[in-house]
Coordinates of C-alpha atoms in Angstrom, one line a residue:
M1 CA 14.9 54.2 20.6
S2 CA 17.0 51.3 19.3
S3 CA 17.1 49.8 22.8
V4 CA 13.3 49.9 23.0
K5 CA 13.1 48.1 19.6
A6 CA 15.7 45.6 20.7
R7 CA 13.7 44.8 23.9
A8 CA 10.5 44.5 22.0
A9 CA 12.2 42.2 19.5
L10 CA 13.6 40.0 22.3
R11 CA 10.1 39.8 24.0
I12 CA 8.6 38.8 20.7
S13 CA 11.3 36.2 20.1
A14 CA 10.8 34.8 23.6
R15 CA 7.1 34.6 23.2
V16 CA 7.4 32.9 19.8
S17 CA 10.0 30.5 21.2
A18 CA 7.8 29.6 24.2
E19 CA 4.8 29.0 21.8
L20 CA 6.9 26.8 19.6
L21 CA 8.2 24.9 22.6
L22 CA 4.6 24.4 23.8
V23 CA 3.6 23.1 20.3
L24 CA 6.5 20.7 20.3
V25 CA 5.6 19.4 23.8
M26 CA 1.9 18.9 22.7
L27 CA 3.1 17.2 19.6
S28 CA 5.4 14.9 21.6
V29 CA 2.5 14.0 23.9
A30 CA 0.2 13.4 20.9
L31 CA 2.8 11.1 19.3
W32 CA 3.3 9.3 22.6
L33 CA -0.4 8.7 23.0
L34 CA -0.6 7.5 19.4
G35 CA 2.1 5.0 20.1
R36 CA 0.3 3.8 23.2
M37 CA -2.9 3.3 21.2
W38 CA -1.3 2.0 18.1
S39 CA -3.0 -1.4 18.4
I40 CA -6.3 0.5 17.9
V41 CA -5.1 3.2 15.6
W42 CA -3.5 0.8 13.1
P43 CA -6.6 -1.2 12.3
L44 CA -8.5 2.1 12.0
V45 CA -6.0 3.4 9.5
V46 CA -6.0 0.1 7.5
G47 CA -9.8 0.1 7.5
L48 CA -9.8 3.7 6.1
L49 CA -7.3 2.7 3.4
L50 CA -9.3 -0.3 2.4
T51 CA -12.5 1.8 2.3
T52 CA -11.0 4.2 -0.1
L53 CA -10.3 1.3 -2.5
T54 CA -13.8 -0.3 -2.2
W55 CA -16.0 2.8 -1.8
P56 CA -16.5 3.4 -5.6
V57 CA -18.1 -0.1 -5.8
A58 CA -20.3 0.5 -2.8
R59 CA -21.3 3.9 -4.1
F60 CA -22.3 2.3 -7.4
L61 CA -24.6 -0.2 -5.7
R62 CA -26.1 2.4 -3.4
R63 CA -26.9 4.7 -6.3
R64 CA -28.9 1.9 -7.8
G65 CA -31.1 1.5 -4.8
W66 CA -29.3 -1.1 -2.8
P67 CA -29.7 -0.7 1.0
P68 CA -26.5 0.6 2.6
A69 CA -26.0 -2.6 4.7
L70 CA -26.5 -4.9 1.8
A71 CA -24.1 -2.9 -0.4
A72 CA -21.5 -2.8 2.3
S73 CA -21.9 -6.6 2.9
V74 CA -21.5 -7.5 -0.7
V75 CA -18.5 -5.3 -1.2
T76 CA -16.8 -6.6 1.9
V77 CA -17.4 -10.3 0.9
L78 CA -16.1 -9.6 -2.6
F79 CA -13.0 -7.9 -1.2
L80 CA -12.4 -10.8 1.1
L81 CA -12.7 -13.3 -1.8
V82 CA -10.3 -11.2 -4.0
A83 CA -7.8 -11.1 -1.1
V84 CA -8.0 -14.8 -0.5
G85 CA -7.6 -15.4 -4.3
I86 CA -4.5 -13.2 -4.3
V87 CA -3.0 -15.1 -1.4
A88 CA -3.7 -18.4 -3.1
L89 CA -2.5 -17.4 -6.6
I90 CA 0.4 -15.0 -5.8
A91 CA 1.5 -15.0 -2.2
V92 CA 2.2 -18.7 -2.0
P93 CA 4.6 -18.8 -4.9
V94 CA 6.2 -15.6 -3.6
A95 CA 6.7 -17.2 -0.2
S96 CA 8.2 -20.3 -1.7
Q97 CA 10.7 -18.2 -3.7
S98 CA 11.4 -15.4 -1.1
G99 CA 14.6 -17.1 0.1
E100 CA 15.9 -17.4 -3.4
L101 CA 15.0 -13.7 -4.0
T102 CA 16.9 -12.6 -0.9
D103 CA 19.9 -14.8 -1.8
G104 CA 19.9 -13.3 -5.3
V105 CA 20.0 -9.8 -4.0
V106 CA 22.9 -10.6 -1.6
E107 CA 24.9 -12.4 -4.4
G108 CA 24.3 -9.4 -6.6
I109 CA 25.7 -7.0 -4.0
Q110 CA 28.7 -9.3 -3.5
R111 CA 29.4 -9.2 -7.3
L112 CA 29.2 -5.4 -7.2
R113 CA 31.7 -5.5 -4.4
E114 CA 34.1 -7.7 -6.3
W115 CA 33.8 -5.4 -9.4
A116 CA 34.5 -2.3 -7.3
A117 CA 37.5 -3.9 -5.7
G118 CA 39.1 -4.7 -9.1
P119 CA 40.3 -2.5 -11.9
P120 CA 39.7 0.2 -12.9
L121 CA 38.3 1.3 -9.5
N122 CA 40.5 -0.8 -7.2
I123 CA 38.5 0.2 -4.2
G124 CA 39.4 -2.1 -1.3
D125 CA 39.8 -0.1 1.9
A126 CA 38.1 -1.3 5.1
Q127 CA 35.5 1.5 5.2
I128 CA 34.2 0.5 1.7
N129 CA 34.1 -3.1 2.7
Q130 CA 32.2 -2.3 5.8
A131 CA 29.7 -0.2 3.8
F132 CA 29.1 -3.2 1.5
D133 CA 28.6 -5.5 4.5
S134 CA 26.1 -3.1 5.9
A135 CA 24.3 -2.9 2.6
V136 CA 24.1 -6.7 2.4
A137 CA 22.6 -6.9 5.9
R138 CA 20.1 -4.2 5.2
A139 CA 19.1 -5.8 1.9
Q140 CA 18.5 -9.1 3.7
E141 CA 16.5 -7.4 6.4
G142 CA 14.6 -5.0 4.3
L143 CA 13.8 -7.4 1.5
G144 CA 12.6 -10.0 4.0
S145 CA 10.3 -7.5 5.6
M146 CA 8.9 -6.4 2.3
V147 CA 8.3 -10.0 1.0
G148 CA 6.7 -10.9 4.3
A149 CA 4.4 -7.9 4.0
V150 CA 3.4 -9.1 0.5
V151 CA 2.9 -12.7 1.6
T152 CA 0.6 -12.2 4.6
G153 CA -0.6 -8.6 4.0
V154 CA -1.8 -6.6 7.0
S155 CA -1.4 -9.3 9.6
T156 CA 2.4 -9.5 9.0
V157 CA 2.8 -5.8 9.7
V158 CA 1.0 -6.0 13.1
N159 CA 2.0 -9.6 13.7
G160 CA -1.6 -10.8 14.3
V161 CA -4.7 -11.8 12.5
V162 CA -6.7 -9.6 14.8
T163 CA -5.7 -6.4 13.0
A164 CA -6.9 -7.8 9.6
V165 CA -10.3 -8.9 11.1
L166 CA -10.8 -5.5 12.8
A167 CA -9.9 -3.7 9.6
L168 CA -12.5 -5.7 7.7
F169 CA -15.2 -5.0 10.2
L170 CA -14.3 -1.3 10.3
M171 CA -14.3 -1.2 6.5
F172 CA -17.8 -2.7 6.5
F173 CA -19.1 0.0 9.0
F174 CA -17.3 2.8 7.1
L175 CA -19.0 1.6 3.8
K176 CA -22.3 1.3 5.5
D177 CA -22.4 4.4 7.7
G178 CA -19.7 6.6 6.2
P179 CA -22.0 9.2 4.5
R180 CA -23.7 9.8 7.9
F181 CA -20.6 10.7 9.6
L182 CA -20.1 14.3 8.5
P183 CA -23.7 15.4 9.2
W184 CA -23.5 13.8 12.6
L185 CA -20.2 15.5 13.2
S186 CA -21.6 18.9 12.2
R187 CA -24.4 18.5 14.8
Q188 CA -21.9 17.8 17.5
L189 CA -19.6 20.8 17.0
P190 CA -20.4 24.3 18.1
G191 CA -20.3 27.5 16.0
R192 CA -17.9 27.7 13.1
L193 CA -16.3 24.4 13.9
A194 CA -19.5 22.7 12.6
T195 CA -18.5 23.9 9.2
D196 CA -14.7 23.9 9.3
V197 CA -14.1 20.5 10.7
P198 CA -16.4 18.5 8.4
T199 CA -15.0 20.4 5.4
V200 CA -11.5 19.5 6.3
F201 CA -12.5 15.9 6.9
D202 CA -14.3 15.8 3.5
R203 CA -11.2 17.2 1.7
G204 CA -8.9 14.9 3.6
W205 CA -11.0 11.9 2.6
A206 CA -11.0 12.9 -1.1
T207 CA -7.2 13.3 -1.0
L208 CA -6.6 10.0 0.7
G209 CA -8.9 8.2 -1.7
S210 CA -7.2 9.8 -4.7
F211 CA -3.8 8.8 -3.4
V212 CA -4.6 5.1 -2.6
R213 CA -6.6 4.4 -5.8
S214 CA -4.1 6.1 -8.1
Q215 CA -1.1 4.4 -6.5
A216 CA -2.8 1.1 -6.8
A217 CA -3.6 1.6 -10.5
V218 CA -0.1 2.9 -11.3
G219 CA 1.6 0.1 -9.3
L220 CA -0.4 -2.5 -11.2
L221 CA 0.6 -1.0 -14.5
D222 CA 4.3 -0.9 -13.4
A223 CA 4.2 -4.5 -12.2
V224 CA 2.6 -5.8 -15.4
L225 CA 5.0 -3.9 -17.7
I226 CA 8.1 -4.7 -15.8
G227 CA 7.0 -8.2 -15.2
L228 CA 6.5 -8.7 -18.9
G229 CA 10.0 -7.3 -19.6
L230 CA 11.6 -9.7 -17.1
W231 CA 9.6 -12.6 -18.5
V232 CA 10.7 -11.9 -22.1
L233 CA 14.4 -11.8 -20.9
G234 CA 14.0 -15.0 -19.0
V235 CA 14.9 -13.5 -15.7
P236 CA 13.9 -15.8 -12.8
L237 CA 11.6 -14.8 -9.9
V238 CA 9.3 -12.8 -12.3
L239 CA 6.2 -13.1 -10.1
P240 CA 7.9 -12.1 -6.8
L241 CA 9.6 -9.1 -8.5
A242 CA 6.3 -8.0 -10.1
V243 CA 4.5 -8.2 -6.7
L244 CA 7.4 -6.3 -5.1
T245 CA 7.0 -3.6 -7.8
F246 CA 3.3 -3.3 -7.1
V247 CA 3.8 -3.0 -3.3
S248 CA 6.7 -0.6 -3.7
A249 CA 4.4 1.7 -5.7
F250 CA 2.8 2.8 -2.4
V251 CA 6.1 4.3 -1.3
P252 CA 6.7 7.1 -3.8
I253 CA 10.2 7.6 -5.2
I254 CA 11.9 5.3 -2.7
G255 CA 9.8 2.3 -3.5
A256 CA 10.4 2.5 -7.2
L257 CA 14.2 2.8 -6.7
F258 CA 14.2 -0.2 -4.3
A259 CA 12.2 -2.5 -6.5
G260 CA 14.2 -1.5 -9.6
F261 CA 17.5 -2.1 -7.7
V262 CA 16.3 -5.6 -6.7
A263 CA 15.2 -6.5 -10.3
V264 CA 18.5 -5.3 -11.8
L265 CA 20.5 -7.3 -9.2
I266 CA 18.6 -10.5 -9.9
A267 CA 19.1 -10.0 -13.6
L268 CA 22.8 -9.4 -13.1
V269 CA 23.2 -12.6 -11.0
S270 CA 21.1 -14.9 -13.2
N271 CA 21.5 -13.5 -16.8
G272 CA 24.7 -11.4 -16.8
L273 CA 25.6 -7.8 -17.3
T274 CA 23.8 -7.3 -20.7
D275 CA 20.4 -8.4 -19.5
A276 CA 20.9 -6.4 -16.3
L277 CA 21.4 -3.3 -18.4
I278 CA 18.3 -4.1 -20.5
V279 CA 16.3 -4.5 -17.3
L280 CA 17.6 -1.2 -16.1
A281 CA 16.5 0.4 -19.4
I282 CA 13.1 -1.2 -19.1
I283 CA 12.6 0.1 -15.6
V284 CA 13.8 3.6 -16.6
V285 CA 11.3 3.7 -19.5
V286 CA 8.4 2.4 -17.4
Q287 CA 9.2 5.0 -14.6
Q288 CA 9.2 7.7 -17.2
L289 CA 5.9 6.6 -18.6
E290 CA 4.5 6.5 -15.1
G291 CA 5.6 10.0 -14.3
N292 CA 4.6 11.6 -17.6
V293 CA 1.7 9.5 -18.8
F294 CA 0.2 7.1 -16.3
Q295 CA 0.0 9.4 -13.3
P296 CA -1.5 12.4 -15.1
M297 CA -4.1 10.1 -16.8
I298 CA -5.1 8.1 -13.7
Q299 CA -4.9 10.9 -11.1
S300 CA -6.2 14.2 -12.7
R301 CA -5.3 16.1 -9.6
G302 CA -2.1 15.5 -7.6
L303 CA -1.6 15.7 -3.9
G304 CA -0.2 19.2 -4.2
L305 CA 3.1 18.1 -2.7
H306 CA 6.5 18.8 -4.2
A307 CA 8.7 15.9 -5.0
A308 CA 11.3 17.0 -2.4
V309 CA 8.5 17.1 0.2
V310 CA 7.5 13.6 -0.8
L311 CA 11.1 12.3 -0.5
L312 CA 11.7 13.9 2.9
A313 CA 8.3 12.6 4.2
V314 CA 9.2 9.0 3.1
T315 CA 12.6 9.3 4.6
L316 CA 11.3 10.6 7.9
G317 CA 8.5 8.1 8.1
G318 CA 10.9 5.2 7.4
S319 CA 13.3 6.4 10.0
L320 CA 10.6 6.8 12.6
A321 CA 8.5 3.7 11.9
G322 CA 10.2 1.5 9.3
I323 CA 8.1 0.2 6.4
V324 CA 4.8 1.2 8.1
G325 CA 6.1 4.8 8.4
S326 CA 7.2 4.8 4.7
L327 CA 3.8 3.6 3.6
L328 CA 1.9 6.2 5.7
A329 CA 4.3 9.1 5.2
V330 CA 2.9 10.5 2.0
P331 CA -0.8 10.3 3.0
V332 CA -0.1 11.9 6.3
A333 CA 1.9 14.7 4.6
A334 CA -1.0 15.2 2.1
L335 CA -3.5 15.4 4.9
I336 CA -1.4 18.0 6.7
A337 CA -1.2 19.9 3.4
V338 CA -5.0 19.8 3.2
V339 CA -5.4 21.3 6.7
W340 CA -2.7 23.9 5.9
N341 CA -4.4 24.9 2.6
Y342 CA -7.8 25.2 4.3
V343 CA -6.4 27.4 7.1
R344 CA -4.6 29.6 4.6
E345 CA -7.8 29.8 2.5
Q346 CA -9.8 30.9 5.5
L347 CA -7.2 33.5 6.5
S348 CA -6.9 35.0 2.9
D349 CA -9.4 37.2 1.1
E350 CA -9.9 34.6 -1.6
P351 CA -13.5 33.2 -1.5
A352 CA -14.1 29.5 -1.3
G353 CA -14.6 27.7 -4.6
E354 CA -11.9 29.6 -6.5
P355 CA -9.7 27.6 -9.0
G356 CA -7.2 25.4 -7.1
S357 CA -9.5 24.6 -4.2
D358 CA -10.3 20.9 -3.6
D359 CA -13.6 19.4 -4.9
S360 CA -14.4 16.0 -3.5
S361 CA -17.2 15.5 -5.9
E362 CA -14.8 14.5 -8.6
T363 CA -12.8 12.1 -6.5
G364 CA -15.4 9.5 -5.5
A365 CA -15.4 10.3 -1.8
P366 CA -18.5 9.4 0.3
V367 CA -19.8 13.0 0.4
P368 CA -23.0 13.1 2.6
S369 CA -26.1 14.2 0.8

């Protein structure tokens, strides 16, 4: 009897292993195809992210009787004017001081290295020195990439103005025709898919919009508060550091640590240890306010992801695709969670609409009427 059970267990294990292997192969093929089509996929992703930011304004105009094309055109032009204004008022000073910012970070790391080599630590072996040298190189590379992304926006990430133009055109069409998409999709799909797929798309859109808008608002608050603290203390490069803080807010956990580390290093190099400790205290207080006050107020419903999942997602995304992967890791993880929760909901006996289920009507997503 035990041998029969053992053979059955082996057969089940073999079948499950084969199915998992097939899933991994299909996933690898999908990722390969995604990489081959990245020049098209990236503008589409950027267009969707921009649409989540601008949709509330377009929805406001449409509800007051504006034609969809006119509302989308006005919102697109306003967004373009705001973007150009940001480039003119912020990006140019940041670009002019980016070299000084990078040099300040490198000098701060060197000072930390000298402090660690002296008493009371007296750390001076070759491995520690090599680690510090690697940190200096990574700081230069990573900071340069981040500042470059701030200076020229989307076009720097993809190394071309074409992506920014395509993203703007796609944003216009998403704002104009977005509410028609789900009804059209329902008519194209057979059977139960006509309900399931649009529902998942609707919840995914609501989750994506909630993430982008809340991170933008929280990042702006962080940048203003930390920038004011740096300005009061007389720390140089206040504007680049504030912009870096805002951009880093879109990379949860890792971004805040990186921006805070840079600000403390600049304060250490320029103002000394006392002001560096004060800057560190300001950053800690602002981060606590963000986690306990700002985030709950601005985003009434979270992404449903544990902090450990967010950290692992950001780490994996960064290792696979650098800064772009870090930026997209949390939204992708949240969308995967949306799909998983919907499948689990359909497989359970709990009826739809129970507490805890998503409701896009409160998030400002373009729900078709």
